[in-house]
Amino acid sequence: MIFNRLRTRRPVPTGACPYGHTAPVAGTSPTTGPSMAGPAAGGPVVTAPAAPPTARPAAFTDPRQAADFVRQFHQERPGAGGPGPRLRQVLDEIDRTGTYEHTPEELAFGARLAWRNAARCIGRLYWRSLVVRDLRRLSSADDIAEQCFEHLRLATNGGRIRPVVSVFAPDRPGRPAPRIVNQQLVRYAGHPAPGGGWTGDPAGAQLAARARDLGWKCGGEPFEVLPLLVQERAGARPEWYEVPDDAALEVRLTHPDHGWFAELDLRWYAVPAISDMTLEIGGVRYPTAPFNGWYMGTEIGARNLADADRYNLLAEVAGRLGLDTSSERTLWRDRALVELNVAVLHSFQEAGVTMADHHTESERFLRHIAQEKRLGRPTPADWSWIVPPVSGGLTPVYHRYYDPVDPSLRPAFLAREPW
């Protein structure tokens, strides 16, 4: 996806600051010790009652992270004035409540910076175009589901895919926010086949099983959209919602040169919206903040449909092409993979749905690096994620080094911690 494609990330230890900081506790004061008193020297010892503690919670949000973000916001937005007044306001709010609330402008700026900081994303040239939906007032499962479907409609935009993030309520002291259980707002279910193997997408098997336990009736089809599961609080039974047809645009796959390709009856959804990551801005964590860019063709053609632990279609395509599969030296996998990617790019173009090819997107990423360099900013990038999975050596992103990845860089989209 033009944001970043997900892999398993090492979880941050529960209760630990993701920055590795030990945050000072706001509002603490020295313990009031006993005093010695009496009517006269040598009189009875009387212990004065301890003063009641100040009713201020420990800092749930690291004030240093909050201060860093406020300074960056005002530095990159000169029209906002100096950071002093807002900085004092934020630190006072953290001292009183343990956290603070972003202004709408800070929220939008922080979400866009999280995209700009995404070291595994090749599509960061467009970070300023991100549409930020401020939905922090919503916390019920019904409201979250309704607005997730609206997110998909807005992002689909008749096929001209728009990058969108929908930000729901943040975690607050003693009040963890609701979570979306799904990895993506749209994904296909996977079902074990009676004779072994899989029907559908094995990556969706675990969620499909959980949805069935909740009462979802599945049809066992190879491209069956999973329901959306929303969990309002830890230990609560998730609510599930069928994704409306008008919210999940799908593209049927054909090939410009091979009519038989349509007989495979393949399709893929248009909007890759990640929904299981936390958006962290200035120390405030938004665990429900689904976001999308648009697909790069290789994500579907070289990974989702080709990987052995996904749809695993290379052998089927090679057989239809009449390729010699008796030896790896015939490069039948490579040839089948290219034709599969040709079909994906062709089909999305014919359907009028936004999709990038890996050669064009590589050139655009280098433009992004050049722009950031002119502004005096580094562009951390993970080479293993930036280089496409098809013809990597033919793209300009292959033959160079990048600024090192900084795990502490914020704002960021992060692996979500458990409840």
GROMACS .gro file of C-alpha atoms in nm, residues 122 358-368 396-397:
model
   14
  122ILE     CA    1   0.758   0.435  -0.076
  358HIS     CA    2   0.672   0.008  -0.900
  359HIS     CA    3   0.890   0.188  -1.157
  360THR     CA    4   0.694   0.515  -1.143
  361GLU     CA    5   0.659   0.506  -0.766
  362SER     CA    6   1.033   0.451  -0.724
  363GLU     CA    7   1.104   0.766  -0.924
  364ARG     CA    8   0.854   0.960  -0.716
  365PHE     CA    9   1.014   0.843  -0.393
  366LEU     CA   10   1.347   0.989  -0.502
  367ARG     CA   11   1.166   1.317  -0.572
  368HIS     CA   12   1.034   1.307  -0.216
  396PRO     CA   13   1.635   0.360  -0.899
  397VAL     CA   14   1.557   0.294  -0.532
   0.00000   0.00000   0.00000
